[in-house]
Coordinates of C-alpha atoms and ligand atoms in Angstrom, one line a residue:
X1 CA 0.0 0.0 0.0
X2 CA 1.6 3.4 -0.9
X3 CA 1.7 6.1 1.5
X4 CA -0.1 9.1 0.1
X5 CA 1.1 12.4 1.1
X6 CA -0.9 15.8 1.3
X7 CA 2.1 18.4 2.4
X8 CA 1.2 21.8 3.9
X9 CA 2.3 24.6 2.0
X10 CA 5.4 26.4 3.0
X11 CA 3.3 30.0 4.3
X12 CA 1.7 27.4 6.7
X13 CA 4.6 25.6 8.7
X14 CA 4.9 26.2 12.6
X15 CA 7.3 28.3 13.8
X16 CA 10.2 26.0 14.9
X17 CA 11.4 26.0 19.0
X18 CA 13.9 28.3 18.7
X19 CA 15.7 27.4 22.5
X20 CA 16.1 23.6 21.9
X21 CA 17.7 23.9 25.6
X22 CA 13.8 24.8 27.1
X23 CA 12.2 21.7 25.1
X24 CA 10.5 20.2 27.9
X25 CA 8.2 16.9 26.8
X26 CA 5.2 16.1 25.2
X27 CA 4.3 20.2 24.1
X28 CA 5.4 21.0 20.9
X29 CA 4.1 18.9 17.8
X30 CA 5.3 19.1 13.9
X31 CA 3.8 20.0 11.1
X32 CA 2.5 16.7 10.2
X33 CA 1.0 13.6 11.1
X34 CA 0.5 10.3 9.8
X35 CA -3.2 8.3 9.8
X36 CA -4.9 5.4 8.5
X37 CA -8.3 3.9 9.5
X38 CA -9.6 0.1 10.1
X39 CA -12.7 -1.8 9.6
X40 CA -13.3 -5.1 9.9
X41 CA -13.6 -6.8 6.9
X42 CA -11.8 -4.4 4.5
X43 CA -9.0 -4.1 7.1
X44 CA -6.8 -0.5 7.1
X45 CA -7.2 1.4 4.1
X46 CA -5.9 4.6 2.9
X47 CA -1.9 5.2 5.0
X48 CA -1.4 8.7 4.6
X49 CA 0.6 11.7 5.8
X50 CA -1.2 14.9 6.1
X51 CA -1.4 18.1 8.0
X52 CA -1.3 17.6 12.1
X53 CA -4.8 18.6 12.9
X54 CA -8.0 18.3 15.5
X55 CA -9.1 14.4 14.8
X56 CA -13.0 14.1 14.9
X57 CA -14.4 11.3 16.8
X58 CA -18.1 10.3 17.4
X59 CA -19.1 10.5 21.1
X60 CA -20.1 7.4 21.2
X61 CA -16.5 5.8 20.1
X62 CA -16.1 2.6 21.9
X63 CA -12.3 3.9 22.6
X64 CA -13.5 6.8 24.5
X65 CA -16.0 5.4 26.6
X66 CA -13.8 1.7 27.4
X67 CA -10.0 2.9 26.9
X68 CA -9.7 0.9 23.7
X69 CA -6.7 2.4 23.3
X70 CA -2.8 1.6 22.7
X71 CA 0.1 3.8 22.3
X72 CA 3.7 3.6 21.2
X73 CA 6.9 6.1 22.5
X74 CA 10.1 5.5 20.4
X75 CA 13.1 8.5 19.7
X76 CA 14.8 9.4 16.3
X77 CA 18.1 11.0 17.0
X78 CA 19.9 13.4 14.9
X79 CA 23.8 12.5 15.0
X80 CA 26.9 15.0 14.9
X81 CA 26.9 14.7 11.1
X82 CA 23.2 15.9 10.8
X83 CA 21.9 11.9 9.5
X84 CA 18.7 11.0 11.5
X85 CA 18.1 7.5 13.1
X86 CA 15.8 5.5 14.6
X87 CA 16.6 3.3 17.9
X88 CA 14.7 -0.5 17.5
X89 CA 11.5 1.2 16.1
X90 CA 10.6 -2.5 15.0
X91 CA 10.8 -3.9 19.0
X92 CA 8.8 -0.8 19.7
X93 CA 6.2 -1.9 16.6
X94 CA 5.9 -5.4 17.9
X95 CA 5.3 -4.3 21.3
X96 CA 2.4 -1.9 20.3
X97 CA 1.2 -5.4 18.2
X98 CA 1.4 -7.4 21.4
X99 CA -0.2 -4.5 23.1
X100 CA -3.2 -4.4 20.1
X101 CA -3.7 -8.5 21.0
X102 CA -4.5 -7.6 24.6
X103 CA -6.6 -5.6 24.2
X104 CA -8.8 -7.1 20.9
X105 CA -7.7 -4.4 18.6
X106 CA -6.4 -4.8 14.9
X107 CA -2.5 -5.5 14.6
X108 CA -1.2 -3.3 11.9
X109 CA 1.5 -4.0 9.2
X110 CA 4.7 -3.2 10.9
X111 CA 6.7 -2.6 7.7
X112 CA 4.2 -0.1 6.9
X113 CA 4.0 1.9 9.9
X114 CA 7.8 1.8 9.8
X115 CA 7.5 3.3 6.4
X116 CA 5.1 5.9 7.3
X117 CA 7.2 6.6 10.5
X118 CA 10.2 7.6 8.5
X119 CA 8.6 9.1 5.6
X120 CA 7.2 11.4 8.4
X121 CA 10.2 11.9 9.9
X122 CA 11.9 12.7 7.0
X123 CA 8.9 15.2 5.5
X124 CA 9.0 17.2 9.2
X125 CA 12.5 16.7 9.6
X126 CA 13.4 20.4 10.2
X127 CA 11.8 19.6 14.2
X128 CA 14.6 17.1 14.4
X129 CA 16.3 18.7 17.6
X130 CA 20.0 18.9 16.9
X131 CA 21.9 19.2 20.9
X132 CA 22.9 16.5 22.5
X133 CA 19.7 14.9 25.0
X134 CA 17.3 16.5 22.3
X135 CA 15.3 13.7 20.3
X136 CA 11.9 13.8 18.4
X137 CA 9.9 12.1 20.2
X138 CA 7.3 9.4 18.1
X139 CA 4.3 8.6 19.4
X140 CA 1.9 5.9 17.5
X141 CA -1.4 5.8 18.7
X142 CA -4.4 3.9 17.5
X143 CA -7.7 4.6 19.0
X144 CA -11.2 2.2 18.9
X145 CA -13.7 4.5 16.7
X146 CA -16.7 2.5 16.3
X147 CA -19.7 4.4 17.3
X148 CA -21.5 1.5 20.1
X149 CA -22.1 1.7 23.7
X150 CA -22.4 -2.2 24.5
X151 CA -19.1 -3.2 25.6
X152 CA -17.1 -5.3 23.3
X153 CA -14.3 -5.0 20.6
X154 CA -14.6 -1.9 18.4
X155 CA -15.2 -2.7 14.5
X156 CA -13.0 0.2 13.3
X157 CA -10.2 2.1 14.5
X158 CA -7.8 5.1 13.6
X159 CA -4.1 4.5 13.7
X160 CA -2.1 7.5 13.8
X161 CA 1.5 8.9 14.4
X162 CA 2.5 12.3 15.8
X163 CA 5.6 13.3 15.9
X164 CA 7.7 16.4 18.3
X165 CA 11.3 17.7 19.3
X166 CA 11.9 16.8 23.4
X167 CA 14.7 17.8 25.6
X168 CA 15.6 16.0 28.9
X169 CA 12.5 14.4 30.5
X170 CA 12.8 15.6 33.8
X171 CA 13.3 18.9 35.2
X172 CA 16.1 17.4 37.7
X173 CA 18.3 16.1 34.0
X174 CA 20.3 13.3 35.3
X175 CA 19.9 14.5 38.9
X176 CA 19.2 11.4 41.3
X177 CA 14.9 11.5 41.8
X178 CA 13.0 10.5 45.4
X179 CA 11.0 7.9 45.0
X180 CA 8.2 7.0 47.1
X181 CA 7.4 3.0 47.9
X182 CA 3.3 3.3 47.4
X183 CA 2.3 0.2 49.0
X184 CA -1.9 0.7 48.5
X185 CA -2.3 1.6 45.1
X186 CA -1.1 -0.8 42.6
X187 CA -0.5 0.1 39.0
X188 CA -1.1 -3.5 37.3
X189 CA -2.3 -6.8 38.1
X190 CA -0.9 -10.0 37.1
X191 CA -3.6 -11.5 34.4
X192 CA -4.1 -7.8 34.4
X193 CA -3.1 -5.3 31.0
X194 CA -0.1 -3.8 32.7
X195 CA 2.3 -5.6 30.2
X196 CA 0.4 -3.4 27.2
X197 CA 1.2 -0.4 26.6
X198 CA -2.3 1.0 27.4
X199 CA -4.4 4.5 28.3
X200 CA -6.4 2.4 31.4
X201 CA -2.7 1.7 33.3
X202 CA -1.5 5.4 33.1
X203 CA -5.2 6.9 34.0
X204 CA -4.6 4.2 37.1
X205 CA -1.3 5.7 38.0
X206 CA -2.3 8.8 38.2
X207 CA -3.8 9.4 41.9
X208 CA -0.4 7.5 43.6
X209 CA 1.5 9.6 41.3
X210 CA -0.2 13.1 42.2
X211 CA 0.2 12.1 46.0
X212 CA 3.4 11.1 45.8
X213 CA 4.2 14.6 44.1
X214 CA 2.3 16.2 46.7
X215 CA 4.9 14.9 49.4
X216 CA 7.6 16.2 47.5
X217 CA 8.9 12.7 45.2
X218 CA 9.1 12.4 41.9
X219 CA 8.1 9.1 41.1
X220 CA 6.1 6.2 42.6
X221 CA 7.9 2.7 42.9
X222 CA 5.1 0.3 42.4
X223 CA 4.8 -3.3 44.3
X224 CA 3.2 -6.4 42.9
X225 CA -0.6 -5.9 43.4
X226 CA -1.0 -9.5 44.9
X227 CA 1.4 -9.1 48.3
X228 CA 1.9 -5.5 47.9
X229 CA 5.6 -6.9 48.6
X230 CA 8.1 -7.0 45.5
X231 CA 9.0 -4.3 43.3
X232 CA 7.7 -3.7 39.9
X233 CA 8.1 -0.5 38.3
X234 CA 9.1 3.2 39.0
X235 CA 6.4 5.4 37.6
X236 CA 6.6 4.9 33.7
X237 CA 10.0 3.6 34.0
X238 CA 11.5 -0.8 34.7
X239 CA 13.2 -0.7 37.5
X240 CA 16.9 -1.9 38.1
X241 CA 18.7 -2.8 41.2
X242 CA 22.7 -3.2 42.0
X243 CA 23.2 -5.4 44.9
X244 CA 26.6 -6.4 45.9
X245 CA 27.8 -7.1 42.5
X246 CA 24.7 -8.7 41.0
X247 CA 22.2 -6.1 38.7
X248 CA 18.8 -7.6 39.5
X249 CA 15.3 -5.9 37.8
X250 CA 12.0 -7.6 37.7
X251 CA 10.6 -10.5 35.5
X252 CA 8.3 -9.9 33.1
X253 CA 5.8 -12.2 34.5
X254 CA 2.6 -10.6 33.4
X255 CA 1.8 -6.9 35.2
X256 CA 5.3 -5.1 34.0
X257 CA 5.6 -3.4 30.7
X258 CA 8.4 -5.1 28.3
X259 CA 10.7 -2.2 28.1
X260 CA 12.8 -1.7 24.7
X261 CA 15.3 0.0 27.0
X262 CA 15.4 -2.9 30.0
X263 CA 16.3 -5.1 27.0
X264 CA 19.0 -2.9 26.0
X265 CA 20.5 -2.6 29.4
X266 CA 20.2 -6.3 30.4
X267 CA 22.3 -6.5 27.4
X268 CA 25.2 -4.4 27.7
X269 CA 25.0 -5.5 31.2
X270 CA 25.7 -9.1 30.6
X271 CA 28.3 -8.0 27.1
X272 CA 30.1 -6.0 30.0
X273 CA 30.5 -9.6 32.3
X274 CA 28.8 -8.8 35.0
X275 CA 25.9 -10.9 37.1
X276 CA 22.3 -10.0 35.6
X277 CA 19.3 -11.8 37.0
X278 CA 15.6 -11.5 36.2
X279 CA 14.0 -12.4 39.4
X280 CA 11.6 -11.1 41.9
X281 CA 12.7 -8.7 44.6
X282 CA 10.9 -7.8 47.5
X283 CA 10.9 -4.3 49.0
X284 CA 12.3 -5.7 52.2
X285 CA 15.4 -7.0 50.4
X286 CA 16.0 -4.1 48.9
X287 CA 15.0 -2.0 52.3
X288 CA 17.6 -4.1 54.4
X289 CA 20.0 -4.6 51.8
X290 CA 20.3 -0.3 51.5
X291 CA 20.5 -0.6 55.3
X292 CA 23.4 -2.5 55.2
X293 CA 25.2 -0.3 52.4
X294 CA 24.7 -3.4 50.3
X295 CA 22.5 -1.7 47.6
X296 CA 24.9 0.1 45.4
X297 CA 22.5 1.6 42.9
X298 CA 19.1 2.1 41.9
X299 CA 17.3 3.3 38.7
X300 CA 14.7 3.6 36.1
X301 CA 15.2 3.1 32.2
X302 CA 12.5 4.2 29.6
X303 CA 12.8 5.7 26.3
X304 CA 12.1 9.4 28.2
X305 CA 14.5 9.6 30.3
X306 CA 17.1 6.4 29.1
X307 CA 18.6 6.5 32.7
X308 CA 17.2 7.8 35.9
X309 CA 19.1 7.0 38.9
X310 CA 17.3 7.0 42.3
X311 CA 18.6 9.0 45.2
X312 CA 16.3 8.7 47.6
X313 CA 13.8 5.7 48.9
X314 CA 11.0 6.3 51.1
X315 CA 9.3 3.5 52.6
X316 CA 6.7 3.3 55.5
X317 CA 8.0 6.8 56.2
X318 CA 11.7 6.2 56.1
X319 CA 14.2 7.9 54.0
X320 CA 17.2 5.4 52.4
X321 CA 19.5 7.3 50.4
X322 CA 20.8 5.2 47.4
X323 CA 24.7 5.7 46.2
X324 CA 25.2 8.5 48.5
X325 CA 22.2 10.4 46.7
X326 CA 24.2 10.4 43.2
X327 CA 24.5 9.1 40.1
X328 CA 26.3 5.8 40.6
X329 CA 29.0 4.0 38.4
X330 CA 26.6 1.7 36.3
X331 CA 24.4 4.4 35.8
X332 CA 26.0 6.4 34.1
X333 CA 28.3 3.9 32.6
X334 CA 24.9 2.8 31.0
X335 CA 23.8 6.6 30.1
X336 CA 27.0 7.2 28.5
X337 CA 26.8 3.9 26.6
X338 CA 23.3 4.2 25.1
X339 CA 23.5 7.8 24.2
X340 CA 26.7 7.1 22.4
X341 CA 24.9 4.4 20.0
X342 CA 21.6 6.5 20.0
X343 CA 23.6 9.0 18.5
X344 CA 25.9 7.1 16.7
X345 CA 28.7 8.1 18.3
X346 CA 30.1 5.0 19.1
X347 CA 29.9 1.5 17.4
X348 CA 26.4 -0.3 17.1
X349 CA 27.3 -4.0 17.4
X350 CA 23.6 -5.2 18.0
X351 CA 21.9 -3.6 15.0
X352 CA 20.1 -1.4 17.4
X353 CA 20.1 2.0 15.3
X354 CA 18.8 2.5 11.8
X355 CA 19.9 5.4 9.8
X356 CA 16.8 7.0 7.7
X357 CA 18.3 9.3 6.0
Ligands
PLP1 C1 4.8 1.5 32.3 C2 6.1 1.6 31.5 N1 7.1 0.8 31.9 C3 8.3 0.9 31.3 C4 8.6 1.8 30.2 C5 9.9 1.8 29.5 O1 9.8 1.2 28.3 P1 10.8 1.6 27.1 O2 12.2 1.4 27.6 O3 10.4 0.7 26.0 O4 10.5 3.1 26.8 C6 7.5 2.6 29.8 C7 7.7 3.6 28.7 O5 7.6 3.3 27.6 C8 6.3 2.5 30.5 O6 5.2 3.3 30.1

């Protein structure tokens, strides 16, 4: 199918961000935006690229009223020598496919929405940030359309991509973030959707999240939803732990989302020689184990923010500071690392970047 492309005319382009040091996230969008639409029985028709604008959406859309919804966030990076590239779009495609089968939507043609990702890329390309921790951010979306207010699977649905220039995801940069140990609210069961990447698990985070802010933190470490006792994720982030010499982060047995950038560190962790184990890790391990001076690091890993080491851990109102309340070795060992292939400074020995341009 042949991506059709309806370009705006050159009197009608955005102003650019002229500061690319005052980015922020999620704010400023380009000028254009892919679509294409599903229904069953003629599957998706008509991949295009057109202007970014207002989508129209009956009230009734099954989507809006039963979070039939699934989302993708992936980076292209703009190296020193002003080529663009793309970090393991495909893993991020298959995940949003995996996420479609959870929750009864239509799987789309990856090589096409590949396509249609760089064509758009390449068409708004002028957003590209250039400094370094800049990225456009890429965000796939598809969204259940069919007008029907019995619950069940939506017979059509939109599939879009919108694209936009981000700087560093959080206002502390690399700084070591508080996080609070919420041990009520839970973000996922196991059995539950938490492993795909849909709207229903971030609407759930939300109240944890905003009381956790409240206190002063900036993320939430989540606990299994069963025992309330071993940790899962960090906000919208997998979660890694250094103990003794052993790097430890949670299975993915069901409520924790697959993370393209876990993947990555679990394997430059294990090219680098040292002990990796996917296992479960209670909050009291890692509580007595910090008390011991046994817990060298902590941190999230997303797309967002690649690396965000933990400083602080609060617990049934006790503070344990993590690696002194800095950035530890592996951390940014692992920052340095994955920034230098994203932006192809450095060798890429696992086929991990893909030059588009
Ligand atoms: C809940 C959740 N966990 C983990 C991640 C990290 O995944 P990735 O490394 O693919 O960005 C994300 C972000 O995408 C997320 O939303």
């Amino acid at each position: 199918m042949e991506t059709r492309i309806t370009q705006k005319n050159s009197d009608q382009l955005k102003p650019k961000p002229t500061d690319e040091s005052n980015l922020g996230f999620g704010d400023i969008f380009s000028d254009h935006m892919f679509r294409m639409d599903y229904e069953s029985g003629k599957g998706w028709t008509d991949p295009r690229i057109q202007p970014f604008a207002d989508i129209s959406i009956n009230p009734a859309a099954i989507g809006i009223h039963y979070g039939q919804e699934i989302f993708e966030g992936l980076k292209a990076y703009c190296g020193s020598d002003g080529k663009i590239s793309l970090f393991r779009a495909r893993d991020n495609y298959e995940r949003f496919n995996r996420s479609a089968r959870r929750m009864c939507m239509a799987e789309v043609d990856i090589d096409l929405v590949l396509e249609g990702t760089k064509q758009l890329i390449l068409l708004d390309r002028e957003w590209v940030p250039k400094s370094q921790g800049t990225s456009l951010y890429i965000r796939p979306t598809m969204i259940a359309t069919e007008p029907h207010l019995g619950v069940r699977p939506s017979n059509e649905y939109i599939f879009f991509i919108i694209v936009g220039p981000v700087g560093a995801y959080y206002k502390e940069g690399l700084n070591p973030v508080k996080i609070y140990v919420e041990d009520f609210f839970v973000r996922a069961p196991i059995g539950g959707t938490g492993e795909a990447k849909t709207a229903g698990n971030y609407a759930a985070s939300l109240l944890a999240a905003e009381k956790a802010k409240e206190k002063g933190f900036t993320q939430v470490l989540w606990l299994d939803s069963a025992e309330h006792k071993y940790v899962e994720e960090v906000g919208t982030m997998n979660m890694f732990f250094v103990i003794d010499d052993e790097v430890i982060t949670s299975p993915l047995s069901g409520s924790v989302l697959a993370g393209i950038t876990r993947d990555s560190v679990i394997q430059l962790v294990k090219d680098w020689g040292m002990k990796i184990r996917e296992r479960a890790l209670s909050i009291d391990e890692v509580i007595s184990t910090a008390k011991e001076g046994r817990l060298k690091e902590a941190f999230g890993t997303g797309t967002a923010a690649v690396i965000s080491p933990v400083g602080q851990i609060t617990y049934k109102g006790e503070d344990h500071i993590v690696a002194g309340g800095q950035m530890g070795k592996l951390s940014q060992k692992l920052y340095d690392e994955i920034l230098a292939i994203q932006y192809r400074e450095k060798q890429d020995p696992y086929g991990w970047v893909e030059v588009i341009d």
